[in-house]
Amino acid sequence: MTGDIVGIPWIVVLIVLPLTGGMACFLFPTISKSLGLIFALAIFTAVVGLGWQLVEQGAQRYAIGGWGASLGIDLYADGLSLLMLVTAALVGLGVSVYSGAYFSREKAKHFWPLWLLLWAALNALFLSADIFNLYVTLELLGLAAVALIALADGADALNSAMRYLLVSLLGSLFYLLGVALLYHSFGSLDIAILAQRMEPTPAVWSAVGLMSAGLLLKTALFPMHFWLPAAHACAPAPVSALLSALVVKASFYILLRLWLEVFALTDTSLGQLLGLLGATAVLWGGIQALRQTRLKLLIAYSTVAQLGYLFLAFPLGTNIAWKGACYMLLSHAIAKAAMFMAAGNILRFCGHDRIADLDRIAQRLPLTLTAFALAGVSIMGLPPSGGFIGKWLLLEASMSAGQWWWAVILILGGLLAAAYFFRVIGYAFTRAGLTHEVGVVPARMEWAALVLALAAILLGFISPAALELMGIGTPFGGERAG
Amino acid sequence: MSGVFLYALLGVGLFVLGLYALIIHAHLLRKILAINVMGTGVFLVLVALAAGNPDAPPDPVPHAMVITGIVVAVSATALALILMLKVSVATGKNHLSDSTRD
Amino acid sequence: MTDNRKTGKALRLLLVSLLCAIAAWLGYAVLGLSLSHVGLGQLVGANLEASGVSHPVTAVLLNFRGYDTLLEMGVLLVALLGVWSLGGMPDYDESSPGPVLDILSRLLIPMLMLVAGYLLWVGAHAPGGAFQAGSVLGAAGVLMMLAGWRLDSRFAGLLLRVVMVSGLGVFVMVSTAMLLIGNGFLEFSPPMAGELILLIEAVATMSIGATLAALFLGSRPAVGPDK
């Protein structure tokens, strides 16, 4: 480690900033709203800085404390990390703007420090190259998420927060036992070094099983999604947005890294199993979403379905399939955040979120309904949205791999999504039997949702550049023929 | 077979025993205890195997990992316990209710 | 009813056999490990000189893998924030402590503080360190609260929050300061390393002790009238 790093080590800044922000908001609760927004902007800028650095210099490795792996902990940033950081920054900024108006004074005091520490956990997780360090970030993330869910009052929220905490801890412990087995097999915790030393022993297979099971539980892949709908539906709207957009993706990211780099397991029969579970999730989540009577639960089940798409890349294992799945991840995150915010606005406006009683929302909350509809376009995968690009890439990958049945799932999933969204839109235009007391929705809450939804559409237009950024440092291996 | 493996196997046993208790028991306090038993199992595996080489002093890295793990476990348990109390005040039950579950 | 019970029993049997299979497989995997040549023990030993402390576990915790410890302080803070945001424990009876507890705590608390200080100091070259010392301090705090002591509301505002945050705060500040003076993040240069680690550990001990005691109390101490 020489001292001649050109420019600022953004990779460290991205971790220090949200940690400092969280502490500052905790120390000075009266100005936490302004502090939170300032730090959100600063973090966003730092992500741009890191992106610029990656474009100029390629993938970055940073040895914390100057020791270097295996003795120390390394941070590592490539195109995949950048994608996750950008997702977090976009959603994070949107949520920060939205939350500035959403929470009461008393709740805001708790929300801001927890949210910024959650952001710190996300950034640290996306940048870590060390499997034990990843465990610590997972726990930081999980506890912050639980505390944020519990900010919503009421028995349902507490109940789902409790279940989420137990599930989250269980998943982490499975992961940690896997870490123990890997460390005692190879004497290192660094992902790159483990990848070099990897050999298929019983201990390694156990680690594969334990770590995958733990992470899949946290990612809520069918049939381990049972905790997700209640938790995501009961949380306060901006927290729902964070959970669906970012928190479940964090454990997916670790799983992806492990399978791609450490275990090199894709396009095996285990990969087929994940693909199968993913396909079932797409259909099951879609059907359950259709059956829901409450808007937030519908959106939560839609998340179950959308998470399924991410796993369709595992049986394919080609560069283009990974890029498709990652594009789905990015566009789902942004669209789903927008959608939960829109649902939060509707809930604030009507005082309920029963789909059948959405009394002429279209006329009375036009901005919010536009946001909801635009986000729906991306979730359904219609052109020109980001969701369309992701599905298109996955479709291309499955056809060129000769595994056409995944394409059928993609199309069926899209049809189901269309069915449940048009149902909501339909009720939003019609007069309901009951009229309701109207709450006031602050303008910034409507605009935050709309801008994010527009961003999800915009992703369809900037896909060549985005896909190129994603490929920095070749996180998905070289170009392989399908 | 040395004592190292005996303790490591004991750790595996605790992990699975905790998992069983977590699934079987509905009472939240038992679930939280079960999670802690599982955690102890993992810590035991880590520390026991750290003394694997009889000719050298034990590997300090797993010890440090366990200390970090314990702090995490304490924090999580504290949050879980208060959440449990809140749940029981709000719902009058000391187990999870399944109202919104499919 | 009996059918239910029967299926319940069958399910439980299935679960037990499944878990036994998992345990057997994990046991087999553990027994297959060859442990003689792996591990970072030697590497830690070789770099111990440069770490600023002479006890290998402390060296790993505060220097080689100090970043883990930094984030772990964050976990502790998040747990506290979570507990405080839940608004505290349901009321429980505050009975006055009996004379035994009262006298015992008066005797024990100074002793516990002394032990905590010793553990903190000895951590540099023998088993001990910030977390061990912090837990003893936390125990002292718990004992004080059981004996009926409560934090004066004058200190329950900013000052208390500063103490809670200081463990993470000082760690982040020192690590970032290293970056600003031209080292790497969390890179302690050898002549100062021992002192910096002691500083971080001392503050962390207080912060951990206070946080643990606060987690035990379960609610945010009442804040006096807003200033």
Coordinates of N, CA, C and O in Angstrom, one line a residue, chain B residues 13-46:
Chain B
G13 N -23.8 -29.8 17.2 CA -25.0 -30.3 17.9 C -25.8 -29.2 18.5 O -27.0 -29.2 18.4
L14 N -25.1 -28.2 19.1 CA -25.9 -27.1 19.7 C -26.6 -26.3 18.6 O -27.8 -25.9 18.8
F15 N -25.9 -26.2 17.5 CA -26.5 -25.4 16.3 C -27.8 -26.1 15.9 O -28.9 -25.4 15.8
V16 N -27.8 -27.4 15.7 CA -29.0 -28.1 15.2 C -30.1 -28.2 16.3 O -31.2 -28.0 16.1
L17 N -29.6 -28.4 17.6 CA -30.6 -28.4 18.7 C -31.3 -27.1 18.8 O -32.5 -27.0 19.0
G18 N -30.6 -26.0 18.7 CA -31.2 -24.6 18.7 C -32.2 -24.5 17.5 O -33.3 -23.9 17.7
L19 N -31.8 -25.0 16.4 CA -32.7 -24.9 15.2 C -34.0 -25.6 15.5 O -35.1 -25.1 15.2
Y20 N -33.9 -26.8 16.1 CA -35.0 -27.6 16.4 C -36.0 -26.8 17.3 O -37.2 -26.7 17.1
A21 N -35.4 -26.3 18.4 CA -36.2 -25.5 19.4 C -36.8 -24.3 18.7 O -38.0 -24.0 19.0
L22 N -36.1 -23.7 17.8 CA -36.6 -22.5 17.2 C -37.8 -22.8 16.4 O -38.8 -22.1 16.3
I23 N -37.8 -24.0 15.7 CA -39.0 -24.4 14.9 C -40.1 -24.8 15.7 O -41.3 -24.5 15.5
I24 N -39.8 -25.6 16.8 CA -40.9 -26.3 17.5 C -41.6 -25.3 18.5 O -42.8 -25.3 18.6
H25 N -40.9 -24.5 19.2 CA -41.5 -23.7 20.2 C -42.2 -22.4 19.7 O -41.6 -21.7 18.8
A26 N -43.4 -22.1 20.1 CA -44.1 -20.9 19.7 C -43.7 -19.7 20.5 O -43.7 -18.6 20.1
H27 N -43.5 -20.0 21.8 CA -43.2 -18.9 22.8 C -42.0 -18.1 22.3 O -40.9 -18.6 22.0
L28 N -42.1 -16.8 22.2 CA -41.1 -15.9 21.7 C -39.8 -16.0 22.5 O -38.7 -16.0 21.9
L29 N -39.9 -16.1 23.8 CA -38.7 -16.1 24.6 C -37.9 -17.4 24.3 O -36.7 -17.3 24.2
R30 N -38.6 -18.5 24.1 CA -37.9 -19.7 23.8 C -37.3 -19.6 22.4 O -36.2 -20.1 22.2
K31 N -37.9 -18.9 21.5 CA -37.3 -18.7 20.1 C -36.0 -17.9 20.3 O -35.0 -18.2 19.6
I32 N -36.1 -16.8 21.1 CA -34.9 -16.0 21.2 C -33.8 -16.8 21.9 O -32.6 -16.7 21.5
L33 N -34.1 -17.6 22.9 CA -33.1 -18.4 23.5 C -32.6 -19.4 22.5 O -31.3 -19.7 22.5
A34 N -33.4 -20.0 21.7 CA -33.0 -21.0 20.7 C -32.0 -20.3 19.7 O -31.0 -21.0 19.4
I35 N -32.3 -19.1 19.3 CA -31.3 -18.4 18.4 C -30.0 -18.3 19.1 O -28.9 -18.5 18.5
N36 N -30.0 -17.9 20.4 CA -28.8 -17.8 21.1 C -28.0 -19.1 21.3 O -26.8 -19.1 21.2
V37 N -28.8 -20.2 21.5 CA -28.1 -21.5 21.5 C -27.4 -21.8 20.2 O -26.3 -22.3 20.2
M38 N -28.1 -21.5 19.1 CA -27.5 -21.7 17.8 C -26.2 -20.9 17.6 O -25.2 -21.4 17.1
G39 N -26.3 -19.7 18.1 CA -25.1 -18.8 18.0 C -24.0 -19.4 18.8 O -22.9 -19.4 18.3
T40 N -24.3 -19.8 20.0 CA -23.2 -20.4 20.8 C -22.6 -21.6 20.1 O -21.4 -21.8 20.1
G41 N -23.4 -22.4 19.4 CA -22.9 -23.5 18.7 C -21.9 -23.1 17.6 O -20.8 -23.6 17.5
V42 N -22.3 -22.0 16.9 CA -21.3 -21.5 15.8 C -20.1 -21.0 16.4 O -19.0 -21.3 16.0
F43 N -20.2 -20.3 17.6 CA -19.0 -19.8 18.2 C -18.1 -20.9 18.7 O -16.9 -20.8 18.6
L44 N -18.7 -22.0 19.2 CA -17.9 -23.1 19.7 C -17.2 -23.8 18.5 O -16.0 -24.1 18.7
V45 N -17.8 -23.9 17.4 CA -17.1 -24.5 16.2 C -15.9 -23.6 15.9 O -14.8 -24.1 15.7
L46 N -16.2 -22.3 15.8 CA -15.1 -21.4 15.4 C -13.9 -21.5 16.4 O -12.7 -21.6 16.0

